Coordinates of C-alpha atoms and ligand atoms in Angstrom, one line a residue:
X1 CA 57.2 -2.8 10.5
X2 CA 53.9 -1.7 9.5
X3 CA 51.7 -0.3 12.5
X4 CA 48.8 -2.1 11.0
X5 CA 50.4 -5.3 11.0
X6 CA 51.9 -5.1 14.6
X7 CA 50.2 -7.2 17.1
X8 CA 49.8 -4.7 20.1
X9 CA 47.8 -7.1 22.2
X10 CA 49.3 -6.9 25.7
X11 CA 52.3 -4.8 24.8
X12 CA 53.2 -1.6 26.0
X13 CA 54.1 0.9 23.2
X14 CA 56.1 3.9 23.7
X15 CA 55.0 6.6 21.4
X16 CA 56.9 9.9 20.5
X17 CA 54.2 12.6 19.3
X18 CA 54.6 16.2 18.8
X19 CA 52.3 17.7 21.6
X20 CA 54.2 21.2 21.2
X21 CA 51.0 22.8 21.0
X22 CA 50.4 26.6 21.6
X23 CA 49.3 27.6 25.0
X24 CA 48.0 31.1 26.1
X25 CA 49.1 32.8 29.4
X26 CA 46.7 30.8 31.5
X27 CA 48.2 27.5 29.9
X28 CA 44.8 26.8 27.5
X29 CA 45.7 25.2 24.4
X30 CA 44.9 27.6 21.6
X31 CA 45.3 25.2 18.8
X32 CA 45.2 21.5 19.2
X33 CA 45.9 20.4 15.7
X34 CA 48.7 18.4 16.8
X35 CA 46.9 16.8 19.6
X36 CA 44.4 15.5 17.3
X37 CA 47.0 14.7 14.4
X38 CA 48.3 11.9 16.9
X39 CA 44.9 10.4 17.9
X40 CA 44.8 7.8 15.0
X41 CA 48.0 6.4 16.0
X42 CA 47.3 6.3 19.8
X43 CA 43.6 5.2 19.6
X44 CA 44.8 2.4 17.1
X45 CA 47.2 1.1 19.6
X46 CA 44.6 1.2 22.6
X47 CA 42.0 -0.5 20.5
X48 CA 44.1 -3.3 19.5
X49 CA 44.9 -4.1 23.2
X50 CA 48.0 -2.3 24.0
X51 CA 49.1 0.4 26.2
X52 CA 50.4 3.7 25.8
X53 CA 53.2 5.5 26.8
X54 CA 52.7 8.9 25.3
X55 CA 56.2 11.2 24.8
X56 CA 56.8 14.5 23.5
X57 CA 58.4 17.8 24.0
X58 CA 56.9 21.2 24.4
X59 CA 58.9 24.6 23.8
X60 CA 62.6 25.2 24.4
X61 CA 63.4 24.6 28.2
X62 CA 66.9 24.0 27.1
X63 CA 67.5 21.1 29.6
X64 CA 66.0 22.7 32.6
X65 CA 62.5 22.0 34.4
X66 CA 60.1 24.8 33.6
X67 CA 56.4 24.8 34.7
X68 CA 55.3 26.8 32.0
X69 CA 56.4 24.0 29.5
X70 CA 54.9 21.2 31.5
X71 CA 53.1 18.3 29.6
X72 CA 50.9 18.1 32.8
X73 CA 49.0 21.3 31.5
X74 CA 47.5 19.3 28.5
X75 CA 47.1 16.0 30.2
X76 CA 43.3 16.5 30.5
X77 CA 42.8 17.7 26.8
X78 CA 44.8 14.6 25.8
X79 CA 42.5 12.5 27.8
X80 CA 39.6 14.0 26.2
X81 CA 40.9 13.8 22.8
X82 CA 41.7 10.2 23.5
X83 CA 38.2 9.2 25.2
X84 CA 40.6 7.4 28.1
X85 CA 42.1 8.3 31.4
X86 CA 45.7 9.1 30.9
X87 CA 48.0 9.1 33.9
X88 CA 51.1 11.4 34.0
X89 CA 54.8 10.9 35.0
X90 CA 56.1 14.0 36.3
X91 CA 59.7 12.9 35.6
X92 CA 60.2 11.0 32.1
X93 CA 63.3 9.5 33.2
X94 CA 62.1 8.0 36.4
X95 CA 58.8 6.5 34.8
X96 CA 59.7 2.8 35.1
X97 CA 57.3 1.8 37.9
X98 CA 54.3 3.8 36.3
X99 CA 55.2 2.0 32.7
X100 CA 55.5 -1.2 34.3
X101 CA 52.2 -1.0 35.8
X102 CA 49.8 -0.2 32.8
X103 CA 47.4 -2.5 31.8
X104 CA 46.0 -3.0 28.1
X105 CA 43.9 0.2 27.2
X106 CA 45.8 2.6 29.7
X107 CA 48.0 5.2 28.9
X108 CA 50.6 7.5 30.5
X109 CA 51.8 10.6 29.5
X110 CA 55.6 11.7 30.3
X111 CA 56.6 14.7 31.6
X112 CA 58.4 17.2 28.7
X113 CA 61.6 15.4 27.3
X114 CA 63.3 18.5 26.8
X115 CA 63.3 19.0 30.4
X116 CA 66.7 16.8 30.1
X117 CA 69.4 18.3 28.1
X118 CA 70.2 14.7 27.0
X119 CA 66.9 14.8 24.7
X120 CA 68.5 17.2 22.2
X121 CA 72.1 15.6 23.2
X122 CA 73.7 19.1 22.7
X123 CA 76.1 20.6 25.8
X124 CA 74.2 23.1 27.1
X125 CA 75.9 26.6 28.5
X126 CA 79.1 25.9 26.9
X127 CA 80.0 27.8 23.5
X128 CA 81.0 25.9 20.4
X129 CA 84.0 28.0 20.1
X130 CA 85.1 26.8 23.9
X131 CA 88.2 24.4 23.7
X132 CA 86.2 22.2 26.0
X133 CA 83.3 21.9 23.6
X134 CA 84.3 18.7 21.8
X135 CA 84.8 16.7 25.0
X136 CA 81.4 18.1 26.6
X137 CA 79.4 17.0 23.2
X138 CA 81.0 13.6 23.2
X139 CA 80.1 13.0 26.8
X140 CA 76.5 14.4 26.1
X141 CA 76.1 11.9 23.4
X142 CA 76.9 9.2 25.8
X143 CA 74.5 10.4 28.0
X144 CA 71.7 10.7 25.3
X145 CA 72.3 7.0 24.6
X146 CA 72.0 6.3 28.4
X147 CA 68.5 8.4 28.3
X148 CA 66.9 6.8 25.4
X149 CA 68.0 3.4 26.5
X150 CA 65.9 4.4 29.8
X151 CA 62.9 5.5 27.7
X152 CA 63.2 2.3 25.6
X153 CA 63.2 0.3 28.8
X154 CA 59.8 1.2 29.5
X155 CA 58.3 -0.7 26.7
X156 CA 58.0 -3.3 24.1
X157 CA 57.7 -1.6 21.2
X158 CA 58.4 2.0 19.7
X159 CA 56.4 4.3 17.2
X160 CA 57.5 7.3 15.9
X161 CA 54.8 9.7 15.0
X162 CA 56.3 13.2 15.5
X163 CA 56.7 14.6 12.0
X164 CA 57.2 18.1 13.4
X165 CA 60.7 16.8 15.2
X166 CA 61.4 14.2 12.6
X167 CA 64.2 16.2 11.3
X168 CA 66.2 16.3 14.7
X169 CA 68.2 13.3 15.8
X170 CA 67.1 13.3 19.3
X171 CA 66.8 10.7 21.9
X172 CA 63.1 10.2 21.6
X173 CA 62.9 10.8 17.7
X174 CA 65.7 8.6 16.4
X175 CA 68.3 7.3 19.0
X176 CA 65.6 5.5 21.2
X177 CA 65.0 3.2 17.9
X178 CA 68.5 1.4 18.2
X179 CA 66.8 -0.1 21.4
X180 CA 64.4 -2.2 19.5
X181 CA 64.4 -4.8 17.0
X182 CA 63.1 -4.2 13.4
X183 CA 60.1 -5.8 14.2
X184 CA 59.4 -3.7 17.3
X185 CA 59.7 -0.3 15.8
X186 CA 57.4 1.5 13.4
X187 CA 56.3 4.9 12.1
X188 CA 52.7 6.0 13.3
X189 CA 49.9 6.8 11.0
X190 CA 50.6 10.4 10.9
X191 CA 54.3 10.1 9.9
X192 CA 53.0 7.7 7.1
X193 CA 50.6 10.5 5.9
X194 CA 53.4 13.0 6.1
X195 CA 56.0 11.1 4.3
X196 CA 53.5 9.9 1.6
X197 CA 52.4 13.8 1.0
X198 CA 56.0 14.7 0.6
X199 CA 56.7 11.8 -2.0
X200 CA 53.6 13.1 -3.9
X201 CA 55.1 16.6 -4.3
X202 CA 58.8 15.4 -4.9
X203 CA 58.3 11.9 -6.9
X204 CA 55.0 12.3 -8.5
X205 CA 55.1 15.8 -9.7
X206 CA 52.2 16.7 -12.3
X207 CA 53.0 19.7 -13.9
X208 CA 53.0 22.8 -13.9
X209 CA 54.5 22.7 -10.4
X210 CA 54.0 25.9 -8.5
X211 CA 55.8 26.7 -5.0
X212 CA 54.9 29.8 -3.1
X213 CA 57.4 30.6 -0.5
X214 CA 56.5 33.7 1.9
X215 CA 57.1 34.4 5.6
X216 CA 59.7 36.9 6.9
X217 CA 63.0 35.9 5.8
X218 CA 65.0 34.8 2.9
X219 CA 67.5 33.2 5.1
X220 CA 65.5 30.6 6.8
X221 CA 64.2 29.2 3.6
X222 CA 67.3 29.7 1.2
X223 CA 68.1 25.8 1.1
X224 CA 64.6 24.9 0.5
X225 CA 64.4 27.9 -2.4
X226 CA 67.6 26.6 -4.0
X227 CA 66.3 22.9 -4.0
X228 CA 62.8 24.1 -5.6
X229 CA 64.6 25.9 -8.2
X230 CA 65.5 22.5 -9.6
X231 CA 62.1 21.1 -9.6
X232 CA 59.3 23.6 -10.0
X233 CA 58.1 25.4 -13.2
X234 CA 57.2 28.8 -11.1
X235 CA 58.2 30.1 -7.8
X236 CA 56.4 32.9 -6.1
X237 CA 58.3 34.6 -3.5
X238 CA 56.4 36.7 -1.6
X239 CA 56.0 38.2 2.2
X240 CA 59.1 39.9 3.8
X241 CA 61.3 38.6 1.6
X242 CA 60.0 40.5 -1.2
X243 CA 62.0 43.6 0.3
X244 CA 65.6 42.0 0.2
X245 CA 65.1 41.3 -3.4
X246 CA 63.8 44.9 -4.0
X247 CA 66.8 46.3 -2.1
X248 CA 69.2 44.1 -4.1
X249 CA 68.2 45.9 -7.2
X250 CA 68.8 49.2 -5.5
X251 CA 65.0 49.8 -4.7
X252 CA 64.0 52.1 -1.8
X253 CA 62.0 49.8 0.7
X254 CA 61.4 52.5 3.6
X255 CA 61.0 50.9 6.9
X256 CA 60.2 47.2 5.4
X257 CA 61.8 44.2 6.8
X258 CA 65.0 43.5 5.2
X259 CA 68.1 41.4 5.4
X260 CA 71.0 43.6 4.4
X261 CA 73.4 40.7 4.4
X262 CA 71.5 38.6 2.1
X263 CA 71.2 40.8 -1.0
X264 CA 73.9 38.8 -2.8
X265 CA 71.6 35.6 -2.1
X266 CA 68.6 37.3 -3.6
X267 CA 70.6 38.0 -6.7
X268 CA 71.9 34.4 -6.9
X269 CA 68.4 33.0 -6.5
X270 CA 67.5 35.2 -9.3
X271 CA 70.5 33.9 -11.6
X272 CA 69.6 30.2 -10.6
X273 CA 66.1 30.6 -11.5
X274 CA 67.0 31.9 -15.1
X275 CA 69.6 29.1 -15.6
X276 CA 66.8 26.5 -14.8
X277 CA 64.1 28.2 -16.7
X278 CA 61.9 28.6 -13.6
X279 CA 59.5 31.8 -13.8
X280 CA 60.1 33.4 -10.7
X281 CA 57.3 35.5 -9.7
X282 CA 58.1 38.6 -7.2
X283 CA 55.6 41.3 -5.7
X284 CA 55.6 44.6 -7.8
X285 CA 53.7 46.4 -5.5
X286 CA 52.7 46.6 -1.7
X287 CA 50.3 47.5 0.8
X288 CA 52.3 49.7 3.2
X289 CA 51.6 51.0 6.6
X290 CA 53.0 53.9 8.5
X291 CA 53.7 51.6 11.6
X292 CA 53.7 48.0 12.1
X293 CA 50.3 47.5 13.4
X294 CA 47.1 46.7 12.2
X295 CA 45.6 50.0 12.6
X296 CA 48.4 51.6 10.6
X297 CA 47.3 54.0 7.9
X298 CA 47.5 52.4 4.6
X299 CA 48.9 53.4 1.2
X300 CA 50.0 51.3 -2.0
X301 CA 53.4 51.9 -3.2
X302 CA 55.7 50.1 -5.7
X303 CA 57.6 47.4 -3.7
X304 CA 60.8 49.2 -4.7
X305 CA 59.9 52.8 -4.1
X306 CA 58.7 52.8 -0.8
X307 CA 59.3 56.4 1.0
X308 CA 60.6 56.6 4.6
X309 CA 58.2 56.3 7.2
X310 CA 56.3 53.6 5.2
X311 CA 56.9 49.7 5.6
X312 CA 55.5 46.9 2.9
X313 CA 53.1 44.8 4.9
X314 CA 51.2 42.9 2.2
X315 CA 51.1 42.2 -1.4
X316 CA 49.5 45.0 -3.2
X317 CA 46.6 44.6 -6.0
X318 CA 48.8 44.2 -8.7
X319 CA 51.1 41.4 -7.2
X320 CA 48.0 39.8 -5.9
X321 CA 46.8 39.4 -9.4
X322 CA 50.0 37.9 -10.6
X323 CA 50.2 35.6 -7.8
X324 CA 46.4 34.4 -8.6
X325 CA 47.4 34.2 -12.2
X326 CA 50.6 32.0 -11.5
X327 CA 49.0 29.9 -9.5
X328 CA 45.9 29.1 -11.7
X329 CA 46.6 25.8 -13.8
X330 CA 49.0 24.7 -11.5
X331 CA 48.9 20.7 -10.8
X332 CA 51.1 20.6 -7.9
X333 CA 51.3 23.2 -5.4
X334 CA 53.7 23.8 -2.2
X335 CA 52.6 26.8 -0.1
X336 CA 54.9 27.9 2.9
X337 CA 54.8 31.1 4.6
X338 CA 52.4 33.9 4.2
X339 CA 52.2 36.8 1.7
X340 CA 52.0 39.5 4.3
X341 CA 51.2 40.1 7.7
X342 CA 48.3 37.8 7.7
X343 CA 48.1 38.1 11.4
X344 CA 46.8 41.6 10.9
X345 CA 43.4 41.7 9.5
X346 CA 44.0 44.7 7.5
X347 CA 47.1 43.3 6.0
X348 CA 45.8 39.8 5.1
X349 CA 44.6 40.6 1.4
X350 CA 47.7 39.0 -0.3
X351 CA 47.7 36.0 1.8
X352 CA 43.9 35.3 1.3
X353 CA 44.3 35.8 -2.5
X354 CA 47.1 33.3 -2.4
X355 CA 45.0 30.9 -0.1
X356 CA 41.9 31.4 -2.3
X357 CA 43.8 30.7 -5.3
X358 CA 45.4 27.7 -3.9
X359 CA 42.1 26.2 -3.0
X360 CA 40.3 26.9 -6.7
X361 CA 43.5 25.1 -8.4
X362 CA 43.0 22.1 -5.8
X363 CA 39.3 22.0 -7.1
X364 CA 40.7 21.8 -10.8
X365 CA 42.6 18.9 -9.8
X366 CA 45.9 20.0 -8.2
X367 CA 47.4 18.2 -5.2
X368 CA 48.3 21.1 -2.9
X369 CA 50.5 20.7 0.3
X370 CA 50.6 23.6 2.7
X371 CA 53.1 23.1 5.2
X372 CA 54.7 25.3 8.2
X373 CA 52.9 26.7 11.0
X374 CA 52.0 30.2 9.3
X375 CA 50.6 29.0 6.2
X376 CA 48.5 26.4 8.2
X377 CA 47.2 29.4 10.5
X378 CA 46.5 31.2 7.1
X379 CA 44.5 28.4 5.5
X380 CA 42.7 28.2 9.0
X381 CA 42.1 31.7 9.1
X382 CA 40.3 31.9 5.7
X383 CA 38.4 28.8 6.1
X384 CA 40.2 26.9 3.5
X385 CA 41.4 24.1 5.6
X386 CA 39.0 21.6 3.6
X387 CA 39.8 23.1 0.1
X388 CA 43.5 22.1 0.2
X389 CA 44.9 18.6 -0.5
X390 CA 46.6 18.2 2.6
X391 CA 48.0 20.4 5.6
X392 CA 51.6 19.0 7.1
X393 CA 52.1 19.4 10.9
X394 CA 55.9 19.7 9.9
X395 CA 57.5 23.3 9.4
X396 CA 61.3 22.6 9.3
X397 CA 60.8 18.8 8.8
X398 CA 58.6 19.2 5.7
X399 CA 60.9 21.7 4.3
X400 CA 64.2 19.4 4.8
X401 CA 62.0 16.4 3.5
X402 CA 61.3 18.4 0.5
X403 CA 65.0 19.4 0.0
X404 CA 65.2 15.7 -0.4
X405 CA 67.1 15.0 2.9
X406 CA 66.5 11.9 4.8
X407 CA 64.9 12.6 8.1
X408 CA 66.6 10.9 11.1
X409 CA 63.3 10.0 12.5
X410 CA 62.4 8.0 9.4
X411 CA 65.9 6.6 8.8
X412 CA 65.8 5.4 12.7
X413 CA 62.9 3.1 11.4
X414 CA 63.6 2.6 7.9
X415 CA 67.2 2.1 8.4
Ligands
AMP1 P1 58.2 32.6 8.8 O1 58.5 32.2 10.1 O2 59.7 33.0 8.1 O3 57.6 31.8 7.7 O4 57.6 34.0 8.6 C1 56.2 34.2 9.0 C2 55.9 35.8 9.4 O5 56.2 36.4 8.3 C3 54.6 35.8 9.7 O6 54.3 35.9 11.2 C4 54.2 37.2 9.0 O7 53.4 38.2 9.7 C5 55.7 37.5 8.6 N1 55.7 38.5 7.4 C6 55.1 38.2 6.2 N2 55.2 39.2 5.6 C7 55.9 40.2 6.1 C8 56.2 41.6 5.9 N3 55.9 42.1 4.7 N4 56.8 42.2 7.0 C9 57.0 41.8 7.9 N5 56.7 40.4 8.5 C10 56.1 39.7 7.4

């Protein structure tokens, strides 16, 4: 079903959103992007005469109640964003009465789904190597179904709008859909937009296609890097992974971040790029610090000749130029992960240069997709939010979608 065509009048809709927002130590929201992202769907349902049961996870409470991760803390912010009062159900699995009492135009926010291990459907506190693991897993899958069925019983229809968790087959993101007919389940507006943005990058590629992968580690991104090597014209690899590549060639990297067990992976990435005719752009110089701190002394060294006592924290001037040149003229751009420790104002120049080059190429007609929490934070830090084509709310989900995997949260709706 398409959300625009659904008649919500008098219906109770259970909506999976991603309200996993960052909180400070006092429980104040430090970035409400995810709350805002869900608003088009939530407002639409209320405006069309429906009632809302809103559900989400927050953090990783691992199946236990943890007040620090209570969604009660964000109830007022949700209500304010929605422009309507929002009631709170302190136990998401015992909210039947509150849900049944909802009238059109009313909203109920359920407590953190992950206070129940059933949400993720993984046995907690038992190791995979334990002989009892398989039986525990089977039992947990059964309990997951029961949990999903309970959530489904609150509502007449199900809307999936949590792109950030759409790559997980959890009770609320996928299993619940089994308890609704095809006509009563649908993707929300945010999901539709995210899926469309991925389509643009995967199936509607205008060339040259330049991907920029940064961040701290090669290991967490190797799947997507290998996949991109079959699609892009140029691949910029930056940030902390620079030093795993430098080390793989016998370079000196001082105290820079490195994954010593991934040196072979770095070499095989280079080989695959060569085989596929992809131009691999790696940093050649680094802005180094004498400690991991914003106030560290700074020196520029070649990325493969960093002395002991120094660590590469940002792309050097020569590297920045090379990155900007590689991005210039691109018609499709994917950016995931910063080019340095952008959180430190004194080591954010490389990430800024990349962001500004992406904005410039976008102005010249490129489609630019920015995804993964940190690159989004980068784009915001440099005031470039309105100068890129699309900012995804998904990290892992975005990368898996771009790898070409069908997300369980999408498959549950579309079959
Ligand atoms: P990821 O979660 O893998 O995308 O990594 C993002 C993090 O990588 C950010 O917090 C950056 O500060 C960090 N990062 C980027 N470049 C470096 C570097 N050269 N050394 C250490 N950390 C880095």
